[in-house]
Coordinates of N, CA and C in Angstrom, one line a residue:
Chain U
X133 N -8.5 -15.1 -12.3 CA -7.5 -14.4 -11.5 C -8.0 -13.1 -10.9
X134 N -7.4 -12.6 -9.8 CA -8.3 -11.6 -9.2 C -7.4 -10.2 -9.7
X135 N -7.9 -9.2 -10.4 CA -7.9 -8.5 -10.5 C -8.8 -7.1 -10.3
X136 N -8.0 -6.2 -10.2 CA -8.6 -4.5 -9.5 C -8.1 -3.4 -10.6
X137 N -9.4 -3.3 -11.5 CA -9.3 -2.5 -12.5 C -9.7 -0.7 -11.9
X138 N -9.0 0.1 -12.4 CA -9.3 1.8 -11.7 C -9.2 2.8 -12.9
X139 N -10.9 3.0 -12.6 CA -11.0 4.2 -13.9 C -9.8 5.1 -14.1
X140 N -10.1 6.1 -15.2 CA -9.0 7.0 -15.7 C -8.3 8.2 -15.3
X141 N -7.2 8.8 -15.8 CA -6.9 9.6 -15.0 C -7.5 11.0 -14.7
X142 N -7.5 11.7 -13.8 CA -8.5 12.8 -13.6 C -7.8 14.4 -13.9
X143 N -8.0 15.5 -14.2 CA -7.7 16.9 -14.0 C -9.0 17.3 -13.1
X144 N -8.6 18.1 -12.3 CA -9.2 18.9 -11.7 C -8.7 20.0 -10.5
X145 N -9.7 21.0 -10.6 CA -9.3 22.8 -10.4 C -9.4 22.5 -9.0
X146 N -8.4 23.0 -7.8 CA -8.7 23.4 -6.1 C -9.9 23.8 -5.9
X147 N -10.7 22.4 -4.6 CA -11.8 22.7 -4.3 C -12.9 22.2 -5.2
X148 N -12.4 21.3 -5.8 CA -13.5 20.7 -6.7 C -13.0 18.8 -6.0
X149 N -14.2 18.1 -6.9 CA -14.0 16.9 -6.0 C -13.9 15.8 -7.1
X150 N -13.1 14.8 -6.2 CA -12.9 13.7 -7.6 C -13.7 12.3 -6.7
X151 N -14.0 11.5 -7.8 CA -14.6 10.3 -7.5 C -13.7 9.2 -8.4
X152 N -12.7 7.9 -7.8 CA -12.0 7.1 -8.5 C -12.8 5.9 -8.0
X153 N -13.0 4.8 -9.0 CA -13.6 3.7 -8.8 C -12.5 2.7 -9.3
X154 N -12.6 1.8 -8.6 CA -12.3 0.2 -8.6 C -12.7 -0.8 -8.7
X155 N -12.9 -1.3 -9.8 CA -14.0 -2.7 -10.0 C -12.8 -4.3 -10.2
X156 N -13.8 -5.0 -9.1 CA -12.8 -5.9 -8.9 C -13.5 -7.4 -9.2
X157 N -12.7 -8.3 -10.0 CA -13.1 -9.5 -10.1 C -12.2 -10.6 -10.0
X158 N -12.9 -11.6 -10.1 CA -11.7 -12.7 -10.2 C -12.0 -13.5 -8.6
X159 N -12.6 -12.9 -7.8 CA -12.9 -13.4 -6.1 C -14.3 -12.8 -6.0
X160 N -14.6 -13.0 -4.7 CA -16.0 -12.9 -3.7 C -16.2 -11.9 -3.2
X161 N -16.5 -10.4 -4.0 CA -16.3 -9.2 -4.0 C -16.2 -8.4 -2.2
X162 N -17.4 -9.4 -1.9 CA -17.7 -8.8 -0.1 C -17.3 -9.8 0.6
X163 N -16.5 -10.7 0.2 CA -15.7 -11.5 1.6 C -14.2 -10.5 1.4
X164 N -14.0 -9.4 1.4 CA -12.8 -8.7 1.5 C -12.9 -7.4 1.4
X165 N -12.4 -6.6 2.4 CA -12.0 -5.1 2.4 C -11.1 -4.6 1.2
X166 N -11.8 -3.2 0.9 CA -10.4 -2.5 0.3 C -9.9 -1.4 1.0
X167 N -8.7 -1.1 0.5 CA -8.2 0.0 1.2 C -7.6 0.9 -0.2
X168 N -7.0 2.2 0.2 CA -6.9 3.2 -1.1 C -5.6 3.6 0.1
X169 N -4.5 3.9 -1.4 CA -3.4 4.3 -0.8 C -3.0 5.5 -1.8
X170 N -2.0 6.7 -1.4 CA -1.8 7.6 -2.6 C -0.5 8.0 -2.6
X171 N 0.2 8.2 -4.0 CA 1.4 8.1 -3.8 C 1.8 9.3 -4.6
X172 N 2.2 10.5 -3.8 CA 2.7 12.2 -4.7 C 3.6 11.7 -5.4
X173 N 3.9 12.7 -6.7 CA 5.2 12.2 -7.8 C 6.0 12.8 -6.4
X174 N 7.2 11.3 -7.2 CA 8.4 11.0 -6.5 C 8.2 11.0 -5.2
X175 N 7.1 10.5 -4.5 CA 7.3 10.0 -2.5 C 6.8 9.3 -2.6
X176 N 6.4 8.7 -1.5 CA 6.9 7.1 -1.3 C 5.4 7.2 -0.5
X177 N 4.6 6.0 -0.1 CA 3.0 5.5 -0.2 C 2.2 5.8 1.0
X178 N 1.5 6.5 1.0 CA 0.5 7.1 1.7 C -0.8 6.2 2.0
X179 N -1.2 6.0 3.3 CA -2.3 5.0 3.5 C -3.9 6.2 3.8
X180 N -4.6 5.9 3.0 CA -5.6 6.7 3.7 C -6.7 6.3 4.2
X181 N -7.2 4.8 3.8 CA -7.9 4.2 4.4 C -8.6 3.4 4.3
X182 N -9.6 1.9 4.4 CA -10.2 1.3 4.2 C -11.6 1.2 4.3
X183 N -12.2 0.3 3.3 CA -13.7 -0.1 3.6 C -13.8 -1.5 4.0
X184 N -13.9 -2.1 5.2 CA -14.7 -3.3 5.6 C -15.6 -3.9 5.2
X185 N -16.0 -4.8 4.7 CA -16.7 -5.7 3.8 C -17.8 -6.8 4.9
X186 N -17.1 -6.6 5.8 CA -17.3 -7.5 7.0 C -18.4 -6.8 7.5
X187 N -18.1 -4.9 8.2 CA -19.5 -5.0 8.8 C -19.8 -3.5 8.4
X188 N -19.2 -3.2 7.0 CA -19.8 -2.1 6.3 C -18.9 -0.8 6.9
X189 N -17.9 -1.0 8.0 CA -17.5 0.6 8.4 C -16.2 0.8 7.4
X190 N -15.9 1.9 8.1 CA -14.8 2.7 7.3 C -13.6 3.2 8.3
X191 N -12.7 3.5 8.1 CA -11.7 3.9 8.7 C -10.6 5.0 8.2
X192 N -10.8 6.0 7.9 CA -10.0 6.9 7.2 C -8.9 7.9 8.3
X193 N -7.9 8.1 7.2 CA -6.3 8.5 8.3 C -7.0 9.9 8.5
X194 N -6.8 10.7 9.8 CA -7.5 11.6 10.3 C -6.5 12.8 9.4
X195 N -5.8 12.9 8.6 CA -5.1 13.6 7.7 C -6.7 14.8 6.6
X196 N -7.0 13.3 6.1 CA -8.2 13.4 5.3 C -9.5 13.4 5.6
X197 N -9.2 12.8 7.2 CA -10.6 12.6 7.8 C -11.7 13.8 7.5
X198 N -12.9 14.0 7.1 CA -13.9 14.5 6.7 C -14.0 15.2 5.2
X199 N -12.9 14.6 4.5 CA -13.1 14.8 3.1 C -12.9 14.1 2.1
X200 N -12.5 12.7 2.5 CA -13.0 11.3 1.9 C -14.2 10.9 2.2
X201 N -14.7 10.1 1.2 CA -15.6 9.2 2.0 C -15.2 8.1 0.7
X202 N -15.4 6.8 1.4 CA -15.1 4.7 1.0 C -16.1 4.7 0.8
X203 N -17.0 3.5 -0.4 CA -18.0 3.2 -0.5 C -17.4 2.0 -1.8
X204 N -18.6 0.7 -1.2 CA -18.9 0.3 -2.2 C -19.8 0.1 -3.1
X205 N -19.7 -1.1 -4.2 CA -21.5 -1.3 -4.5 C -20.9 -2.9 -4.8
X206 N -22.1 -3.6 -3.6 CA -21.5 -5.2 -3.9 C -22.1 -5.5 -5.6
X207 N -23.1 -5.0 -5.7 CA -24.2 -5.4 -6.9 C -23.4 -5.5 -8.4
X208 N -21.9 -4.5 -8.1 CA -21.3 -4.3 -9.8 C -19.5 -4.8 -9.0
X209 N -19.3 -4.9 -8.0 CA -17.9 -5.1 -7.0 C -17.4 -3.9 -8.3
X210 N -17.7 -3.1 -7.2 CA -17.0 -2.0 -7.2 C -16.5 -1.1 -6.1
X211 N -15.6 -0.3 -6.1 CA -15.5 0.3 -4.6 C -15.0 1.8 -5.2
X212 N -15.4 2.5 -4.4 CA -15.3 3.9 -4.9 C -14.3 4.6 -4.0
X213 N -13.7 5.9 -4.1 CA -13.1 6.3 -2.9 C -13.4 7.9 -3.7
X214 N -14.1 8.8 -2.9 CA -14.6 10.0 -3.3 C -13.4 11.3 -2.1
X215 N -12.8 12.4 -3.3 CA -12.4 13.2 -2.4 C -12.3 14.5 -2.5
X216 N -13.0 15.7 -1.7 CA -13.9 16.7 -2.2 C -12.7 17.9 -1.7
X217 N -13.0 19.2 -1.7 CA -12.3 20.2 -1.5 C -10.7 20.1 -1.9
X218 N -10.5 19.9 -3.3 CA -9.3 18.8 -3.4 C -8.4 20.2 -3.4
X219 N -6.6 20.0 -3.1 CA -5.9 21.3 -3.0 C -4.5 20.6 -3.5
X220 N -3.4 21.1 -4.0 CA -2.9 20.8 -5.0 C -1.7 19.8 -4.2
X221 N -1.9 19.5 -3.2 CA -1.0 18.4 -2.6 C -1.9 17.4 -2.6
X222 N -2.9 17.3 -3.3 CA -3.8 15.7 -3.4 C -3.7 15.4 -4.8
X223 N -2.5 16.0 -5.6 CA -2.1 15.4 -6.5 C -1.5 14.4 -6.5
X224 N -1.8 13.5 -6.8 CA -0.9 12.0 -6.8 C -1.5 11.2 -7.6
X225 N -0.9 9.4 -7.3 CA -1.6 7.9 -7.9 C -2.5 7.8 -7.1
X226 N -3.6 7.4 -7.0 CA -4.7 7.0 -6.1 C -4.6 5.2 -6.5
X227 N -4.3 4.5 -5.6 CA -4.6 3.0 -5.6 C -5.4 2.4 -4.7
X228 N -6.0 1.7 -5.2 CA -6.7 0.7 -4.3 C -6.0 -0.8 -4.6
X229 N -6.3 -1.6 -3.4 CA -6.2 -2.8 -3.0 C -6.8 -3.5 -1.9
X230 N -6.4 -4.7 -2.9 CA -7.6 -5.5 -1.6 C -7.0 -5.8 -0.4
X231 N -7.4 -6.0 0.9 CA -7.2 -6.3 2.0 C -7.7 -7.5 2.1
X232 N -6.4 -8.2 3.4 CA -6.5 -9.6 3.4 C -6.7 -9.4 4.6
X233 N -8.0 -10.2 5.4 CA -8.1 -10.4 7.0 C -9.1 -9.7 7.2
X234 N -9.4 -9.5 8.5 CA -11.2 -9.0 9.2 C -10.2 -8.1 9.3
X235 N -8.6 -7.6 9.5 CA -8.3 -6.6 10.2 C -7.9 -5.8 9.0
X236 N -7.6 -5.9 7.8 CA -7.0 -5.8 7.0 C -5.5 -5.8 7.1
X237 N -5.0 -6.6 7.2 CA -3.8 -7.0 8.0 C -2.1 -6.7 6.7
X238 N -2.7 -7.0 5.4 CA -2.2 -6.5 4.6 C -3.0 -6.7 2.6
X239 N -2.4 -6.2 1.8 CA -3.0 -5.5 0.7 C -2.3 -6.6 -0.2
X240 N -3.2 -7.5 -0.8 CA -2.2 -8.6 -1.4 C -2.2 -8.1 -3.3
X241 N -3.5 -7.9 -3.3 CA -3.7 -7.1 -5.0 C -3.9 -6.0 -5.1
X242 N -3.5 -5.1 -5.9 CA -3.5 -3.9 -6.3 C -3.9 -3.3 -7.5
X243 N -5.0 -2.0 -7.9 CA -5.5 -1.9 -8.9 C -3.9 -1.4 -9.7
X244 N -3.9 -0.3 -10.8 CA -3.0 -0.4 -11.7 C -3.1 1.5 -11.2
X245 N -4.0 1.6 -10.4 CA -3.3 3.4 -10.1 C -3.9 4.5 -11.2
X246 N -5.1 5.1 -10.7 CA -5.2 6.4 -11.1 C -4.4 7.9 -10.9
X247 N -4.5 8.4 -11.8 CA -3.4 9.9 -11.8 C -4.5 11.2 -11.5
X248 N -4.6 11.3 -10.5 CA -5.4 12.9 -10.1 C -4.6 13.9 -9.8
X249 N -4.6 14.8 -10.8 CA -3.5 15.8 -11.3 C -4.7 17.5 -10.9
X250 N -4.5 17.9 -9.2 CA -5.1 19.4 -9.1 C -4.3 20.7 -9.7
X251 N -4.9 21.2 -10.5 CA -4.1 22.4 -10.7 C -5.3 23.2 -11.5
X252 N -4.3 24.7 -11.7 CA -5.8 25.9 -12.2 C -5.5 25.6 -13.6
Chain Q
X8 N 0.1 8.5 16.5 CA 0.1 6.9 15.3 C 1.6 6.3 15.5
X9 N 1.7 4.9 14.9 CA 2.9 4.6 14.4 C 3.4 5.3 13.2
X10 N 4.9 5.3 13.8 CA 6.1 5.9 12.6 C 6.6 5.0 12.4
X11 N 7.0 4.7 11.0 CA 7.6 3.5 10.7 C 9.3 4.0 10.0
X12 N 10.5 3.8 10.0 CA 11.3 4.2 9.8 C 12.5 3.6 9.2
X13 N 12.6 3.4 7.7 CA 13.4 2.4 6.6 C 14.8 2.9 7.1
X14 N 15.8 2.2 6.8 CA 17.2 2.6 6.7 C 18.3 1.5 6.0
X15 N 18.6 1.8 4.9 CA 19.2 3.0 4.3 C 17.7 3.5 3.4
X16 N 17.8 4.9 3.2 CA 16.9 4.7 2.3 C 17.3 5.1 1.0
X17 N 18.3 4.7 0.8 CA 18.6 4.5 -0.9 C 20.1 3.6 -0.5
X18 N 20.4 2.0 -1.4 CA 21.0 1.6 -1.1 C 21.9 0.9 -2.6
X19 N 23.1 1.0 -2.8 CA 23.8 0.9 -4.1 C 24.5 -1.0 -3.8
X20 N 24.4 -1.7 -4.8 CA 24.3 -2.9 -4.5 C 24.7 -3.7 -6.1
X21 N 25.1 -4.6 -6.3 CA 25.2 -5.3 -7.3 C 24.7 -6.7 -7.9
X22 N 24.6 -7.4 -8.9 CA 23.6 -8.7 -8.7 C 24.7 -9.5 -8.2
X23 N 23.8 -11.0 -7.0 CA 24.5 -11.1 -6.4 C 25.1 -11.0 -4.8
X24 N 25.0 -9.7 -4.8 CA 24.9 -9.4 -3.4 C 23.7 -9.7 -2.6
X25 N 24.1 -9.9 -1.0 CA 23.1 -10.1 0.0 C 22.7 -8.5 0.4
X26 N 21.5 -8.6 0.6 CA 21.7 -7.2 0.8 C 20.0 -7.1 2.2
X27 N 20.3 -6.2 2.8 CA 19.4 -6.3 4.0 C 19.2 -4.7 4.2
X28 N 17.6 -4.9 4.5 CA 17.1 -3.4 5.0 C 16.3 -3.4 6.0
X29 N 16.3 -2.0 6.6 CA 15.9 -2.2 8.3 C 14.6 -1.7 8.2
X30 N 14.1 -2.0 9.1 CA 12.4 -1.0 9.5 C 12.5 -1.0 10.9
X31 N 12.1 0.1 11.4 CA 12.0 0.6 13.1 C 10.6 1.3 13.1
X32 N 9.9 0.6 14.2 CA 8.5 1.0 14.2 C 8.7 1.9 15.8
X33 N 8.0 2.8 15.9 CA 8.0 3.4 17.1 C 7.4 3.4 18.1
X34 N 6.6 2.4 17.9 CA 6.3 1.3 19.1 C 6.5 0.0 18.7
X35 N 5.8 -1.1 19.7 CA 5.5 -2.3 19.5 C 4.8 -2.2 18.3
X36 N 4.7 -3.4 17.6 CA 3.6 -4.0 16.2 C 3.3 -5.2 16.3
X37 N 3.9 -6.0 17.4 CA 3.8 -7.3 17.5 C 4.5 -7.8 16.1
X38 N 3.8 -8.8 15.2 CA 4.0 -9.1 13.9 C 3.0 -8.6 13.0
X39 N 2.6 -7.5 13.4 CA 2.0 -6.6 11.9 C 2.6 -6.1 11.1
X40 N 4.0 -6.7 10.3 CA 4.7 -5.7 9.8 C 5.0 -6.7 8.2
X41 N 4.4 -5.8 6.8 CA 4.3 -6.1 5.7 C 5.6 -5.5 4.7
X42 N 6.1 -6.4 3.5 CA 6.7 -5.6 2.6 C 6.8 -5.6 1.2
X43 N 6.5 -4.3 0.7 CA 6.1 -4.2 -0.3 C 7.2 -4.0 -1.5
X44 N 7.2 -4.3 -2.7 CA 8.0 -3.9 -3.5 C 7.5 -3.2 -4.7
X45 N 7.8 -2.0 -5.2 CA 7.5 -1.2 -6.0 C 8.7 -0.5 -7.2
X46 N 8.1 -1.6 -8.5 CA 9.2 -0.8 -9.5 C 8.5 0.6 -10.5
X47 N 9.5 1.2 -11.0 CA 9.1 2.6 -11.2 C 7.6 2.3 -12.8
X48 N 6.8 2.9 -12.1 CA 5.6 3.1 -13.2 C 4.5 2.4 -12.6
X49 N 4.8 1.3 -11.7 CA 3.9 0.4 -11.5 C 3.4 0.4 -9.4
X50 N 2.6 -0.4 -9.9 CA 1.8 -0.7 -8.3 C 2.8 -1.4 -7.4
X51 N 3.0 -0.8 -6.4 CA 3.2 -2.1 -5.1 C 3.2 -3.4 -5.4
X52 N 3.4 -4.0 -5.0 CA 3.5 -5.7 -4.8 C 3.9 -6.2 -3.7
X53 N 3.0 -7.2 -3.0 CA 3.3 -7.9 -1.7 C 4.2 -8.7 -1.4
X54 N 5.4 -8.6 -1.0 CA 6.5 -9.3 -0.7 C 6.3 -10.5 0.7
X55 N 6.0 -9.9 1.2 CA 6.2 -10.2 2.5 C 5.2 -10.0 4.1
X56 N 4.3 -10.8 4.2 CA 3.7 -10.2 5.5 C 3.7 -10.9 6.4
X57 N 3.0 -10.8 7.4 CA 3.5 -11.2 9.2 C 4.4 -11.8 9.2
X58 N 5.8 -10.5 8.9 CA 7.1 -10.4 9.2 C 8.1 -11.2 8.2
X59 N 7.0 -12.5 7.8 CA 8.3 -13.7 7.5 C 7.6 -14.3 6.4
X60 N 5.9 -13.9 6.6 CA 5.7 -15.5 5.2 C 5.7 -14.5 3.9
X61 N 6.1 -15.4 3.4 CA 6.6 -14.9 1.8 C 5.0 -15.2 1.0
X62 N 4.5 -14.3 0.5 CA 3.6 -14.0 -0.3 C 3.7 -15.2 -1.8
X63 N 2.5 -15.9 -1.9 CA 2.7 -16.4 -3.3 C 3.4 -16.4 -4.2
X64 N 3.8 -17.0 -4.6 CA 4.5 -16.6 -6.5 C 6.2 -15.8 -6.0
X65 N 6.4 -15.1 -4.9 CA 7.6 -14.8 -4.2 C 8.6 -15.5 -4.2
X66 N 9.9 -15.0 -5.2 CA 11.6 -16.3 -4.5 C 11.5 -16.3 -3.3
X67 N 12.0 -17.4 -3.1 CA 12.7 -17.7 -1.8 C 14.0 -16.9 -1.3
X68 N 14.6 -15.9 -2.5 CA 15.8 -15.6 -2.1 C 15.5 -13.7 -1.1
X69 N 13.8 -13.6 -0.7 CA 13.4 -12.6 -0.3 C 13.3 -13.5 1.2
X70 N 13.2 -12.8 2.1 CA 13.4 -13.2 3.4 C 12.9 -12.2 4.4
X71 N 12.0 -12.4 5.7 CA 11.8 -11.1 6.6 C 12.5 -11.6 7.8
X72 N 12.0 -10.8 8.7 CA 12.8 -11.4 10.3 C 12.6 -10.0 11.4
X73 N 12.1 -10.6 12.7 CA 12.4 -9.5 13.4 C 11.0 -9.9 14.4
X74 N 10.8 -8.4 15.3 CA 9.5 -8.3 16.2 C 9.4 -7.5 16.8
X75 N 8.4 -7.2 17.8 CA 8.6 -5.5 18.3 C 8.2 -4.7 17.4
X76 N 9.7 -4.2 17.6 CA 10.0 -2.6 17.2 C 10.9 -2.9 15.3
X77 N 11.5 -3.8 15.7 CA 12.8 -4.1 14.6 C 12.6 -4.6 13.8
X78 N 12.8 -4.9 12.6 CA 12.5 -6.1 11.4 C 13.4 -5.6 10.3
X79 N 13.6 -6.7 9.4 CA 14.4 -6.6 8.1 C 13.9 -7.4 6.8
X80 N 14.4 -7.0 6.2 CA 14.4 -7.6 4.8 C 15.3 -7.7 4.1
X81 N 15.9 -9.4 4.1 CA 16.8 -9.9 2.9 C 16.4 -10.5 1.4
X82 N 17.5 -10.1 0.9 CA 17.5 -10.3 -0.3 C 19.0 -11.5 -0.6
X83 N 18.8 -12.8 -0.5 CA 19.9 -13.4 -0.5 C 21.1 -13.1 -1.5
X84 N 20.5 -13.0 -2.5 CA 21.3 -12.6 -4.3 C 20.5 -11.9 -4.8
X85 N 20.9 -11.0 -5.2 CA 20.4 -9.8 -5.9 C 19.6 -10.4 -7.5
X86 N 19.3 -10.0 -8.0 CA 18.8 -10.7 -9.3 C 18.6 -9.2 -9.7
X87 N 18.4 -9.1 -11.1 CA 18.8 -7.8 -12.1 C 16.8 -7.1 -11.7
X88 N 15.8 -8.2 -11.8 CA 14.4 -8.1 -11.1 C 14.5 -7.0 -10.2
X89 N 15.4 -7.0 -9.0 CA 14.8 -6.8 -8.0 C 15.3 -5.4 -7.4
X90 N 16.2 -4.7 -8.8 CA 15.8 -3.2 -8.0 C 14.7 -2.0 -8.5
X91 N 14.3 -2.2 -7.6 CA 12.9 -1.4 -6.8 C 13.3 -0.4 -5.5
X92 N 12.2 -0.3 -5.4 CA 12.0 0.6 -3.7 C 11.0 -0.2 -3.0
X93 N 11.5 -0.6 -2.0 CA 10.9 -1.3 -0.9 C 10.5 -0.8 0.2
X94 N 9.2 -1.1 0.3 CA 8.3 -0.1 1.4 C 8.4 -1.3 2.6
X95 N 8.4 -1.2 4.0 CA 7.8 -1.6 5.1 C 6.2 -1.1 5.5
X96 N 5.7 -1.7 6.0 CA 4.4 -1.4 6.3 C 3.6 -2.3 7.5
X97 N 3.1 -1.0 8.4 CA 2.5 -1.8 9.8 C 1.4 -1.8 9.7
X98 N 0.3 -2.7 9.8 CA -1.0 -3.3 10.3 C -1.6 -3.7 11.5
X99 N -0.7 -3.0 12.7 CA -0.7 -3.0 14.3 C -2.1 -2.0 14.6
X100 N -2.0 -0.9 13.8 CA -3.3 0.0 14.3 C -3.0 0.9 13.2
X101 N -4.5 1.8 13.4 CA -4.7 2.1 12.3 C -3.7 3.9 13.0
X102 N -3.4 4.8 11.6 CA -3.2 4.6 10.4 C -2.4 3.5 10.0
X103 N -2.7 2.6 9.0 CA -1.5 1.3 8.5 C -0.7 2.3 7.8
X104 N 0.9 2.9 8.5 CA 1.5 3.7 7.7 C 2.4 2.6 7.3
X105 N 3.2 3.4 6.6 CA 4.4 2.7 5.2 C 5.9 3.6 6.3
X106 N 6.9 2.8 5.7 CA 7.9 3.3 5.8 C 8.1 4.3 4.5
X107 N 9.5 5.1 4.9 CA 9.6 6.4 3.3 C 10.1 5.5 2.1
X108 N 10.7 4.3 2.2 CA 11.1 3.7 1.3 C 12.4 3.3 1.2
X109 N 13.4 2.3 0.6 CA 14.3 2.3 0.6 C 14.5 1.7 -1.2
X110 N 15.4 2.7 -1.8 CA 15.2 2.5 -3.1 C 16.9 2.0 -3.2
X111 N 16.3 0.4 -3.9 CA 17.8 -0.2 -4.1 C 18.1 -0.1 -5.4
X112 N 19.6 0.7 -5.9 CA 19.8 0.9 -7.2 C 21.5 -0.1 -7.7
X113 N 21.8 -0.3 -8.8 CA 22.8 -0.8 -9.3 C 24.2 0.0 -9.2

């Protein structure tokens, strides 16, 4: 069965950077995109952006644009989603899921959500 | 970008009831429009994408409908399962935003 496991939960201080991984099994790790969504306590789901499987690009919401960066590693199906100069409204659940389609058209599995908690 | 726009977004309901929720996209989406269900602690779950087909393992008593701009989501009979908060979500262009949510309570 295809499942998307996501390491643990993180603390860290404004301006420091976090790295959340998703290792996924159960399917054909590179016939499918992921995407990472983030959800602040108590609001509702935040799209930030995907990694293509198809032809390696990336696509990130221009919110975040140049302080994420999507990566995977086919060799362990894993996917990473790295995010640096962090400030205390990037406290939230970090999720990843897989994308269905060349477009990613929608998210059918979902890992179980890491907690990155910024504060001093 | 697209704005995606739930209404009601909190809706009081009983088991049993039919109960329907709106999404307004702020342009066209053609049929890029997904819906998600989310109970408290846990992940999203795919209810529903291109508009109407019902995701795997999904009752039949979930339902989509719409195009454009407009779409909904029924719930024919409520079942004790199914209050959550229900996200809409477009895949027309990127950012794929969410609607704010509509949290159906007892």
């Amino acid at each position: 069965q295809v499942q998307l496991v996501q390491s643990g939960a993180e603390v860290k201080k404004p301006g420091a950077s976090v790295k959340v991984s998703c290792k996924a099994s159960g399917y054909t790790f590179s016939n499918f995109g992921i995407t990472w969504v983030r959800q602040a306590p108590g609001q509702g789901l935040e799209w930030m952006g995907w990694f293509s499987a198809y032809n390696g690009n990336t696509d990130y919401a221009q919110k975040i644009q140049g302080r994420v960066t999507m990566t995977t590693d086919i060799s362990t199906s894993t996917a990473y989603m790295e995010l640096t100069s962090l400030r205390s409204d990037d406290t939230a659940v970090y999720y990843c899921a897989r994308c269905r389609g060349t477009r990613c058209n929608n998210f059918d599995y979902w890992g179980q959500g890491t907690l990155v908690t910024v504060s001093t | 970008d697209i704005q995606m726009t739930q209404s009601p977004s909190s809706l009081s309901a009983s088991v049993g009831d039919r109960v329907t929720i709106t999404c307004r996209a702020s342009q066209s989406i053609s049929s890029y429009l997904n819906w998600y269900q989310q109970k408290p602690g846990e992940a999203p779950n795919l209810l529903i994408y291109a508009v109407s087909t019902l995701q795997s393992g999904v009752p039949s008593r979930f339902s989509g409908s719409g195009s454009g701009t407009d779409f909904t989501l029924t719930i024919s009979s409520l079942q004790p399962e199914d209050f959550a908060t229900y996200y809409c979500q477009q895949s027309y262009s990127s950012p794929f935003s969410f609607g704010q949510g509509t949290k159906l309570e007892i």
